[in-house]
mmCIF file with all atom_site columns, C-alpha atoms and ligand atoms in Angstrom:
data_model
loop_
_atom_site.group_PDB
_atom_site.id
_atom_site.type_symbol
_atom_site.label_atom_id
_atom_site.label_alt_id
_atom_site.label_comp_id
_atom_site.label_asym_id
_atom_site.label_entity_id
_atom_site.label_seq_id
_atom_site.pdbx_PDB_ins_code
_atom_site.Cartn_x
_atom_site.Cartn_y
_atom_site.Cartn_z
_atom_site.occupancy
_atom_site.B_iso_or_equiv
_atom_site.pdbx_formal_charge
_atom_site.auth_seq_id
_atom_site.auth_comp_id
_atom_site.auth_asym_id
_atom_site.auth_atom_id
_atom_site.pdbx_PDB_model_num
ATOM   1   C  CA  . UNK A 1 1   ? 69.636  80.456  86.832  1.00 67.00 ? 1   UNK A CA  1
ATOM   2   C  CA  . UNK A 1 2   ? 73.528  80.150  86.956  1.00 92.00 ? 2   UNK A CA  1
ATOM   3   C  CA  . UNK A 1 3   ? 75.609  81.657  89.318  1.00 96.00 ? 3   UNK A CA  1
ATOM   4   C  CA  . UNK A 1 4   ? 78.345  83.429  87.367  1.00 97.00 ? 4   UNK A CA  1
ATOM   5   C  CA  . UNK A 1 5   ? 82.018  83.948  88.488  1.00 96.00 ? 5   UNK A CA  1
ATOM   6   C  CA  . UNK A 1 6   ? 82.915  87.528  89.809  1.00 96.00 ? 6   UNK A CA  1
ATOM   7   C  CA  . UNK A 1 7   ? 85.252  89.499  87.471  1.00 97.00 ? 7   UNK A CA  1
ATOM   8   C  CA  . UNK A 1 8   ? 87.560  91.166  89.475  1.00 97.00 ? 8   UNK A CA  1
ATOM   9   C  CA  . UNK A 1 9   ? 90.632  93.764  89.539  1.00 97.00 ? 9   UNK A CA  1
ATOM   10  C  CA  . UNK A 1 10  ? 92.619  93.984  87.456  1.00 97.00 ? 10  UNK A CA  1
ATOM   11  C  CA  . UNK A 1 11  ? 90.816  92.257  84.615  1.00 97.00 ? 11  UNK A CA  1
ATOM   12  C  CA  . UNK A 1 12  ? 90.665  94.709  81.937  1.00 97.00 ? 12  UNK A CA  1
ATOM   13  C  CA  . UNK A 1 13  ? 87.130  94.442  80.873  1.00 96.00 ? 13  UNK A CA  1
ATOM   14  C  CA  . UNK A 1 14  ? 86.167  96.318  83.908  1.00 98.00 ? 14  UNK A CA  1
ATOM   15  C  CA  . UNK A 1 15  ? 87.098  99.342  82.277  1.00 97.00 ? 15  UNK A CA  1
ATOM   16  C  CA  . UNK A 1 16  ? 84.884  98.675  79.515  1.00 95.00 ? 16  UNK A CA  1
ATOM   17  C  CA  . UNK A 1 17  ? 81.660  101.003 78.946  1.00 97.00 ? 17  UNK A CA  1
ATOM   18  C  CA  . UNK A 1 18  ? 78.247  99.027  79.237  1.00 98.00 ? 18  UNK A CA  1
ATOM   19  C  CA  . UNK A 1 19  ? 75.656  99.697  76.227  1.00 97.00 ? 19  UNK A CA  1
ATOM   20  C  CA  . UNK A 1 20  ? 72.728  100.291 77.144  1.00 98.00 ? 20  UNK A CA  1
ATOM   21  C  CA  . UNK A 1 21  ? 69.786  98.039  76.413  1.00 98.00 ? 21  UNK A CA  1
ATOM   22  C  CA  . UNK A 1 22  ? 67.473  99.052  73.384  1.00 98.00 ? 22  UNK A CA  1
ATOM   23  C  CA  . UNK A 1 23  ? 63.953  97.602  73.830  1.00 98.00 ? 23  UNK A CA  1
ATOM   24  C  CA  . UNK A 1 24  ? 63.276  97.815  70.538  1.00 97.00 ? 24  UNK A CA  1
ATOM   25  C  CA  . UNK A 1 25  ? 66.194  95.660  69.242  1.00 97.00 ? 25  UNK A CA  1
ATOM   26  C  CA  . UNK A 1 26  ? 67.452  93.529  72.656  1.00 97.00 ? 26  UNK A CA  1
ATOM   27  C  CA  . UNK A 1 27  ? 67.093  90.039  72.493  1.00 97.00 ? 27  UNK A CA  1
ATOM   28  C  CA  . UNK A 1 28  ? 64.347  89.779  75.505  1.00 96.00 ? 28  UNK A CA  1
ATOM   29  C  CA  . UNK A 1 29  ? 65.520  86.473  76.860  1.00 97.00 ? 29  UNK A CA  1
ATOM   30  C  CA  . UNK A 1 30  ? 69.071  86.749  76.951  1.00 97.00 ? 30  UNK A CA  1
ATOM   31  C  CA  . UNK A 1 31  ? 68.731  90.213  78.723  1.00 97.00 ? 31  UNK A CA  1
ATOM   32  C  CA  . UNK A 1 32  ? 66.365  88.165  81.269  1.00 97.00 ? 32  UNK A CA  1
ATOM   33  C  CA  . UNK A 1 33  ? 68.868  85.440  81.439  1.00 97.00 ? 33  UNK A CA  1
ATOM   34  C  CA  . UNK A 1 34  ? 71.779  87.954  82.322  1.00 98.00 ? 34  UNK A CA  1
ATOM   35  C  CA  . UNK A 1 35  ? 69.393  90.219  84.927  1.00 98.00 ? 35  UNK A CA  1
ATOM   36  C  CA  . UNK A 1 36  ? 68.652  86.509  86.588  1.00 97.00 ? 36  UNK A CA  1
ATOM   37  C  CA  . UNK A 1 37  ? 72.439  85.583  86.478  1.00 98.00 ? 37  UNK A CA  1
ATOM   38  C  CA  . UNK A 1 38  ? 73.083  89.039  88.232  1.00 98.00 ? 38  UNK A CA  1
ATOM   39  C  CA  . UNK A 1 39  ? 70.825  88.463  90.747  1.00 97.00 ? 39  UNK A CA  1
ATOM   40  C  CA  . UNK A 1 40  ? 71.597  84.500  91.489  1.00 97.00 ? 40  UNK A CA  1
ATOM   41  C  CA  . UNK A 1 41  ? 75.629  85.451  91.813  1.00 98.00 ? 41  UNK A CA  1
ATOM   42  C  CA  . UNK A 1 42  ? 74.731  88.577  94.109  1.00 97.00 ? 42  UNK A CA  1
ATOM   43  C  CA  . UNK A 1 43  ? 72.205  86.661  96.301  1.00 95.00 ? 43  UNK A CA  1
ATOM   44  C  CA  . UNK A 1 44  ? 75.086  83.739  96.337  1.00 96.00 ? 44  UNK A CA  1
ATOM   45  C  CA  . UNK A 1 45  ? 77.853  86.231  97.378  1.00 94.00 ? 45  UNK A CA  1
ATOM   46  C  CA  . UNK A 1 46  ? 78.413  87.641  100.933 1.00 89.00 ? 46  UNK A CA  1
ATOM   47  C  CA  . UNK A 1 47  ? 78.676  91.449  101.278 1.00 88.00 ? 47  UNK A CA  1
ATOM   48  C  CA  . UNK A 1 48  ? 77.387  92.627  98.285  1.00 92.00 ? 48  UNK A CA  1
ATOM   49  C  CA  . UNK A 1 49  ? 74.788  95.460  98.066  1.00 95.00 ? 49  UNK A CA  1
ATOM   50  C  CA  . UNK A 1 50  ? 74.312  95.792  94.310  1.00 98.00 ? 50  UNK A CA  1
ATOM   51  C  CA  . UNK A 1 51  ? 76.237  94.162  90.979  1.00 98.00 ? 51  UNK A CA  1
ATOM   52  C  CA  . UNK A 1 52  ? 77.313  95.751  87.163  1.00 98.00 ? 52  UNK A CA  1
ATOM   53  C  CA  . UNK A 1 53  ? 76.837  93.802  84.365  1.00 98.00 ? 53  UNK A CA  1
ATOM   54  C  CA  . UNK A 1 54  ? 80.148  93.908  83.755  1.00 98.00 ? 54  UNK A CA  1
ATOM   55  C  CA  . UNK A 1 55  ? 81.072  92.489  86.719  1.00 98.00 ? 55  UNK A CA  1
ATOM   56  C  CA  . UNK A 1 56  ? 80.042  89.244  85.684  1.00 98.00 ? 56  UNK A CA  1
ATOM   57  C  CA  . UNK A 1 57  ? 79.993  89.207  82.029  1.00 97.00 ? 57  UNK A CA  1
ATOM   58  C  CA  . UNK A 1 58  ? 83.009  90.827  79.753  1.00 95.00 ? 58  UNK A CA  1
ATOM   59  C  CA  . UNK A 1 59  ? 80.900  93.015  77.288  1.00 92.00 ? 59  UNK A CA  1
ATOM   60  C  CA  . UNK A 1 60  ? 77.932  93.918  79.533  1.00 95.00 ? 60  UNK A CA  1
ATOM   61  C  CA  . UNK A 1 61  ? 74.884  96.057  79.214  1.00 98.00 ? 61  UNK A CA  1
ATOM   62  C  CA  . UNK A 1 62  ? 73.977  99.106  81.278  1.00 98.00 ? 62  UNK A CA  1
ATOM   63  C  CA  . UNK A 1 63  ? 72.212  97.001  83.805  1.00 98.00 ? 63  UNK A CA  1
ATOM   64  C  CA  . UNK A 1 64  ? 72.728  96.598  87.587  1.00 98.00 ? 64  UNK A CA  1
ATOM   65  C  CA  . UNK A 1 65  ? 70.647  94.476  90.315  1.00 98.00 ? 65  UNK A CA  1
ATOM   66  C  CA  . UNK A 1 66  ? 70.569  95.324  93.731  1.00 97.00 ? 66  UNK A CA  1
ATOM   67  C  CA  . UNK A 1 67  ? 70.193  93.286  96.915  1.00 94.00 ? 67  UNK A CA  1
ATOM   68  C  CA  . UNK A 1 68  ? 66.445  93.554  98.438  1.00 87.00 ? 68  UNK A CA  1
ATOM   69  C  CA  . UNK A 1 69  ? 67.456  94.819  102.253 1.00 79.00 ? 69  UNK A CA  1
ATOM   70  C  CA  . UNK A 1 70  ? 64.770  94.005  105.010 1.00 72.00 ? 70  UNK A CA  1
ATOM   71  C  CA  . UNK A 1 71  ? 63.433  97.038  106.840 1.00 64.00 ? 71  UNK A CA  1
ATOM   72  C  CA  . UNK A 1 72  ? 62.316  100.294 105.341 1.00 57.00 ? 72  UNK A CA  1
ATOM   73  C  CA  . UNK A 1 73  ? 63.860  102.772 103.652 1.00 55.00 ? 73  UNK A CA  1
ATOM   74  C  CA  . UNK A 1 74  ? 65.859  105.375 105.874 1.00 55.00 ? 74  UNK A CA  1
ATOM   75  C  CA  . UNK A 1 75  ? 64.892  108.277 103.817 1.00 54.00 ? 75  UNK A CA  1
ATOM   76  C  CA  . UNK A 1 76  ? 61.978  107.387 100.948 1.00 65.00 ? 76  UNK A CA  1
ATOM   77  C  CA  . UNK A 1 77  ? 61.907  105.442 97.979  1.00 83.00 ? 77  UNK A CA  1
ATOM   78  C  CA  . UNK A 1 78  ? 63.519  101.821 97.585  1.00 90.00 ? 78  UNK A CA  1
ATOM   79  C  CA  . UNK A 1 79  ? 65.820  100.844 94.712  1.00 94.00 ? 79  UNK A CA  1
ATOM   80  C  CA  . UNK A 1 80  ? 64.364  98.186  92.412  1.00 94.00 ? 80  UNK A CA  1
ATOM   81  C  CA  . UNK A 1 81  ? 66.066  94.685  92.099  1.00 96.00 ? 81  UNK A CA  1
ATOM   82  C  CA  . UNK A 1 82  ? 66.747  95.592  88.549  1.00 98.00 ? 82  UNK A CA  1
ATOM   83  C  CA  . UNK A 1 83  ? 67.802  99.275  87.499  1.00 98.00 ? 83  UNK A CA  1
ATOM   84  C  CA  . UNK A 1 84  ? 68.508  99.378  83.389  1.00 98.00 ? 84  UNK A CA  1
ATOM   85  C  CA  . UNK A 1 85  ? 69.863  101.943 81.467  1.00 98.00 ? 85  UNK A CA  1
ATOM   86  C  CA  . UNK A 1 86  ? 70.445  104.353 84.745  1.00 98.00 ? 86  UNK A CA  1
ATOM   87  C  CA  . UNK A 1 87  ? 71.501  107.647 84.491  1.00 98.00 ? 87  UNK A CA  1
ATOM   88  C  CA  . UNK A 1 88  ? 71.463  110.040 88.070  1.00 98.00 ? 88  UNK A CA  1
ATOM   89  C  CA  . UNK A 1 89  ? 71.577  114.132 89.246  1.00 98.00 ? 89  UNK A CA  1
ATOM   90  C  CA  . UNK A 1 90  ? 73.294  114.516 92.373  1.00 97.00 ? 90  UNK A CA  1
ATOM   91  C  CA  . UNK A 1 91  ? 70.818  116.552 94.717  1.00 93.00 ? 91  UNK A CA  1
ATOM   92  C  CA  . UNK A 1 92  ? 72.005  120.100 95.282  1.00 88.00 ? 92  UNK A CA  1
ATOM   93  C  CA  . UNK A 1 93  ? 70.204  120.811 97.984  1.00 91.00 ? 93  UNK A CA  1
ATOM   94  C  CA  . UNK A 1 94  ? 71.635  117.540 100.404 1.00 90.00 ? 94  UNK A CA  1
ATOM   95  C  CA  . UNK A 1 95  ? 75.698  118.324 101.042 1.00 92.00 ? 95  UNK A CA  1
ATOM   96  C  CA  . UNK A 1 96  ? 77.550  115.423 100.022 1.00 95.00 ? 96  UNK A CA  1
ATOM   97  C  CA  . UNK A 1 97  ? 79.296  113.235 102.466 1.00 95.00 ? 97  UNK A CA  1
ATOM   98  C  CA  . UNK A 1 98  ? 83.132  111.107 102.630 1.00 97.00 ? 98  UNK A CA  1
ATOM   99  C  CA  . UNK A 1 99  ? 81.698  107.301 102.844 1.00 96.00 ? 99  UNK A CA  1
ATOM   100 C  CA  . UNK A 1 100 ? 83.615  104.378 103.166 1.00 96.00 ? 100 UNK A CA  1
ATOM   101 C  CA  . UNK A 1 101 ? 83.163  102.161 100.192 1.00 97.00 ? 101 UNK A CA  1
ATOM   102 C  CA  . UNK A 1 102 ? 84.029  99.196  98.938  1.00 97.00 ? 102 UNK A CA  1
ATOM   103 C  CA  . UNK A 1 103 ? 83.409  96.995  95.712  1.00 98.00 ? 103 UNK A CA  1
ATOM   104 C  CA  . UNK A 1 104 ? 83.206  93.256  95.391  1.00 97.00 ? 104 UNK A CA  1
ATOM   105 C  CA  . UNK A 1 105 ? 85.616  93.129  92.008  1.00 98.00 ? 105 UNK A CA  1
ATOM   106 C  CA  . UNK A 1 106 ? 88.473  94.956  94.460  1.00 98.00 ? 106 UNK A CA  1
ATOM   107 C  CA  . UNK A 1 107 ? 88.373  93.568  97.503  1.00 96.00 ? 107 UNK A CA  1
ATOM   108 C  CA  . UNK A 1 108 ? 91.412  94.218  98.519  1.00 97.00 ? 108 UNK A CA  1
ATOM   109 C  CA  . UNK A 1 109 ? 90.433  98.524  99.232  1.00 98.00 ? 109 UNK A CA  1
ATOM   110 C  CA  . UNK A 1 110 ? 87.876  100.296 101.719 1.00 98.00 ? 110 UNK A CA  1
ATOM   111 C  CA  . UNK A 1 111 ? 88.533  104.304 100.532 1.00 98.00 ? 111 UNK A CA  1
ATOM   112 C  CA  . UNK A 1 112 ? 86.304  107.214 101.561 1.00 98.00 ? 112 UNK A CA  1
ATOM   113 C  CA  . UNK A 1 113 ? 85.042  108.676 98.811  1.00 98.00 ? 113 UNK A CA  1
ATOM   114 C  CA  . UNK A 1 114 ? 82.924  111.832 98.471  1.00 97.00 ? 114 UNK A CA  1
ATOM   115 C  CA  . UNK A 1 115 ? 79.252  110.643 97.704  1.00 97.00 ? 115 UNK A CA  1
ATOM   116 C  CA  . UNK A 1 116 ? 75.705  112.646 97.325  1.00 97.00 ? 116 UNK A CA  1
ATOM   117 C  CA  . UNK A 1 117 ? 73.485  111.379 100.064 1.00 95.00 ? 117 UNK A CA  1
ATOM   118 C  CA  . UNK A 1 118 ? 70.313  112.132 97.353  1.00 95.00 ? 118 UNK A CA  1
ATOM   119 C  CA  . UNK A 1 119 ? 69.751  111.469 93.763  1.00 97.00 ? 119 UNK A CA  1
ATOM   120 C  CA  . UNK A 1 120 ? 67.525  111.356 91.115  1.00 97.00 ? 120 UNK A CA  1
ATOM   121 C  CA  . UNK A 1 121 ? 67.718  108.508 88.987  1.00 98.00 ? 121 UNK A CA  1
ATOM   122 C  CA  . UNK A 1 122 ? 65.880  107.647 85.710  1.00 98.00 ? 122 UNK A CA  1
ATOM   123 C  CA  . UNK A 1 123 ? 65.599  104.241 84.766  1.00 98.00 ? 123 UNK A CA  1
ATOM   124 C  CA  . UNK A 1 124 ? 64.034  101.449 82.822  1.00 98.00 ? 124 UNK A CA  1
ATOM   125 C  CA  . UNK A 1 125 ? 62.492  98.655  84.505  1.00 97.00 ? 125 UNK A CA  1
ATOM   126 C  CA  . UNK A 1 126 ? 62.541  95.007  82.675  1.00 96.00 ? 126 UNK A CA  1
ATOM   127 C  CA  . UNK A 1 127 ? 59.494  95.998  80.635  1.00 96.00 ? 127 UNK A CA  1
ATOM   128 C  CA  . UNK A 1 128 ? 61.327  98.922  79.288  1.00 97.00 ? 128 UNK A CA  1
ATOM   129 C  CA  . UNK A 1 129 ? 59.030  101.592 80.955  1.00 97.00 ? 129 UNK A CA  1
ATOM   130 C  CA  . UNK A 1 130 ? 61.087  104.459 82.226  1.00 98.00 ? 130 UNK A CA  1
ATOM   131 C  CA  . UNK A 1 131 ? 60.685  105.720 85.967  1.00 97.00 ? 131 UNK A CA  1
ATOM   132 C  CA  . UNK A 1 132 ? 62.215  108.598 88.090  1.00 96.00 ? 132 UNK A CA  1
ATOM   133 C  CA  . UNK A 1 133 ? 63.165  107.854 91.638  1.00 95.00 ? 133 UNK A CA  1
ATOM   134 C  CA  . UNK A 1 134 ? 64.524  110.004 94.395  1.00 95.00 ? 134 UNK A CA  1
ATOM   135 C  CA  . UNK A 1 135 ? 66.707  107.659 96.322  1.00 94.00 ? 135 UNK A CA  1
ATOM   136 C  CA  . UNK A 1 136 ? 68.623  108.533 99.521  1.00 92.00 ? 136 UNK A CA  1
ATOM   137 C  CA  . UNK A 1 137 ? 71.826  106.990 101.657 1.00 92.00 ? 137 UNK A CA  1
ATOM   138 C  CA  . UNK A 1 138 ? 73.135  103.841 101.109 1.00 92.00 ? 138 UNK A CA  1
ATOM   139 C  CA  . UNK A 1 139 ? 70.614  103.416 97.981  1.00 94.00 ? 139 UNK A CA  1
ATOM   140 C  CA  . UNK A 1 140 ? 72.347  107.081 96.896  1.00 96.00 ? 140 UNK A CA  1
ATOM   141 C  CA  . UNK A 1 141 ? 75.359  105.647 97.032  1.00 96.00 ? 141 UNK A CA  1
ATOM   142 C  CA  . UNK A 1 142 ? 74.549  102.305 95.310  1.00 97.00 ? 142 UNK A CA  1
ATOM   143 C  CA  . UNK A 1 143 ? 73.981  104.068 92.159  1.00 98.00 ? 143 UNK A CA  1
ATOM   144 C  CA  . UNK A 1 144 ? 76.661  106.158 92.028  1.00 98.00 ? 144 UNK A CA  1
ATOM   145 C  CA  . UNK A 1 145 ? 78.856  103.302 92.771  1.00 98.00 ? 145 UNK A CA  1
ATOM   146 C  CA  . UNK A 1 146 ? 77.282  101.140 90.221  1.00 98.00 ? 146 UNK A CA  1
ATOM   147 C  CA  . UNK A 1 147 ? 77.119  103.291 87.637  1.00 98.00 ? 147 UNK A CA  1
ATOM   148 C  CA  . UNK A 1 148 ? 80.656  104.628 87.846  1.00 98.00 ? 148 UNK A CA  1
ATOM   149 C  CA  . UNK A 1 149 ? 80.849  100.619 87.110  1.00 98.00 ? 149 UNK A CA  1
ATOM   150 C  CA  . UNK A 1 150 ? 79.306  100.810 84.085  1.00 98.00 ? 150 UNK A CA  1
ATOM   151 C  CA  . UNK A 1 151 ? 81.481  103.425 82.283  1.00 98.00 ? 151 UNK A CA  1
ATOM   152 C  CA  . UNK A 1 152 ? 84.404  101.544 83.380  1.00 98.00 ? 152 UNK A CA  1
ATOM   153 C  CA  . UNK A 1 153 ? 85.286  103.348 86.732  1.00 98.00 ? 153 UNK A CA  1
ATOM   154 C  CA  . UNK A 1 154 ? 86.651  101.921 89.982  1.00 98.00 ? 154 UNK A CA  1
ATOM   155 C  CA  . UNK A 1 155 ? 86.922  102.702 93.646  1.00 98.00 ? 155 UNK A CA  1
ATOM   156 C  CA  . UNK A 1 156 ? 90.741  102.474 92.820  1.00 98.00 ? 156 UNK A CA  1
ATOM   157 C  CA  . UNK A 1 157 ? 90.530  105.458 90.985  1.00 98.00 ? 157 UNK A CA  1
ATOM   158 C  CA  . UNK A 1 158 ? 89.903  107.766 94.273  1.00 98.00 ? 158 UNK A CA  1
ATOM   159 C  CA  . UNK A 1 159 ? 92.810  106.462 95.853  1.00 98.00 ? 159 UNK A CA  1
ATOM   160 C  CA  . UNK A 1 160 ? 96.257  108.195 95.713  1.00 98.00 ? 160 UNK A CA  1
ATOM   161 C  CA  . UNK A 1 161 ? 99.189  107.125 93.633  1.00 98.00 ? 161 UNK A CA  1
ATOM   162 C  CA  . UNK A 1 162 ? 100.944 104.688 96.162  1.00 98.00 ? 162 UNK A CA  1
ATOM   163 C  CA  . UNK A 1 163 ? 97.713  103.172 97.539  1.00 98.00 ? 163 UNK A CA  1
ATOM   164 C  CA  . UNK A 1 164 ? 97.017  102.379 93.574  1.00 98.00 ? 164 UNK A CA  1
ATOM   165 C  CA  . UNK A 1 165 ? 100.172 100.866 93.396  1.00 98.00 ? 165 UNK A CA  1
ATOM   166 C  CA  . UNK A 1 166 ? 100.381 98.555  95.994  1.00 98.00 ? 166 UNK A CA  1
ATOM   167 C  CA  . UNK A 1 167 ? 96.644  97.633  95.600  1.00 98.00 ? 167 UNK A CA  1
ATOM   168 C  CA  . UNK A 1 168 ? 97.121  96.499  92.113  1.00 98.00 ? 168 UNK A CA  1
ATOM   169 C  CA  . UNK A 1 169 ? 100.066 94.171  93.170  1.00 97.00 ? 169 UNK A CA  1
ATOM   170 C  CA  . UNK A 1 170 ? 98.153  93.009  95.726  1.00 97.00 ? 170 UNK A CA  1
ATOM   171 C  CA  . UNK A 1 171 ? 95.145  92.148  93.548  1.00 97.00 ? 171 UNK A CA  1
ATOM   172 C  CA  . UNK A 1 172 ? 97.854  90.345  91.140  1.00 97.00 ? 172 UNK A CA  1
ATOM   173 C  CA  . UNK A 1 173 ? 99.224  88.100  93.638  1.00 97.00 ? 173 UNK A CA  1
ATOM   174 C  CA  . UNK A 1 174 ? 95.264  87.553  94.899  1.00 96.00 ? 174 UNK A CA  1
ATOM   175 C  CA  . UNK A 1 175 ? 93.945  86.418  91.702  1.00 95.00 ? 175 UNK A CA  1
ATOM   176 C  CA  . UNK A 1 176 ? 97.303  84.185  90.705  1.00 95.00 ? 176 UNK A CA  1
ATOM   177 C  CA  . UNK A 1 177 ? 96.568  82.232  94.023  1.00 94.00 ? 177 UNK A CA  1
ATOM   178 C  CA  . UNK A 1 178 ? 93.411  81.426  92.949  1.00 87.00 ? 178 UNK A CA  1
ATOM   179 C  CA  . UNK A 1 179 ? 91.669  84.502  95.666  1.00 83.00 ? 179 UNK A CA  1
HETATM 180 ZN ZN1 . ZN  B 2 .   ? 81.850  97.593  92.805  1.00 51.94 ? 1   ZN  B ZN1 1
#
């Protein structure tokens, strides 16, 4: 188990697009190692819902872990701890909603941004069987959020020119003090 450090804005390998994990081919324990790493560095930080590979590793695989929340589900089915090689539909049927969101490698920005409150997400779980899940709310959101992370999106990229700006020089004089 290590906890890793969190890459953060405006590194450039956050733009970088995750491959996705072949079963066939993927070294098994290195892929554990990293899913374990994942989880160790979101359980040790505050605040965090879910975490991209490539938020902790420069060249990362299409692989996110998400926080286990106590309770029950608001609407239906759980996220996993692990979701690998995701891809989602927005639901048609449930109108999307402006969210406030927020993202542990730009900590500096809360922005609304338009979400679907219900998806349907395909996924493979550490064995490499695939599943289909319906997920709603926050867990809707989770994987639109992370997997916007994996093809190299940002929160930052909602937000208007000026906000950009001045987040970005923010960020800079963050991460030279060490923040
Ligand atoms: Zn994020």
């Amino acid at each position: 188990m290590a906890i890793r450090k969190l890459i953060r804005y405006p590194a450039v390998s956050l733009r970088s697009t995750c491959k996705p994990v072949d079963f066939a081919t993927v070294d098994k324990k290195a892929l554990s190692e990293h899913l374990n790493d994942l989880r160790d560095t979101l359980a040790a930080t505050p605040n965090g819902a879910a975490l991209a590979s490539n938020q902790i590793i420069p060249q990362g695989w299409r692989v996110f872990a998400v926080r286990p929340r106590p309770g029950g589900a608001e609407d239906g089915n759980r996220l996993p701890e692990f979701v690998i090689n995701p891809e989602y539909t927005p639901s048609r049927t449930v109108k999307p909603l402006m969210l406030d969101e927020g993202c542990l490698s730009v900590p500096e920005l809360t922005i609304q941004i338009e979400r679907a409150l219900r998806v349907a997400l395909t996924y493979q779980d550490v064995n490499g069987d695939k599943h289909i899940l319906v997920v709603s709310g926050l867990d809707a959101q989770i994987v639109q959020h992370e997997c916007e992370h994996l093809d190299g999106k940002l929160i930052i990229d909602y937000a208007d020119k000026r906000t950009q700006v001045r987040v970005k020089q923010e960020a800079i004089k963050n991460r030279k003090a060490g923040k």
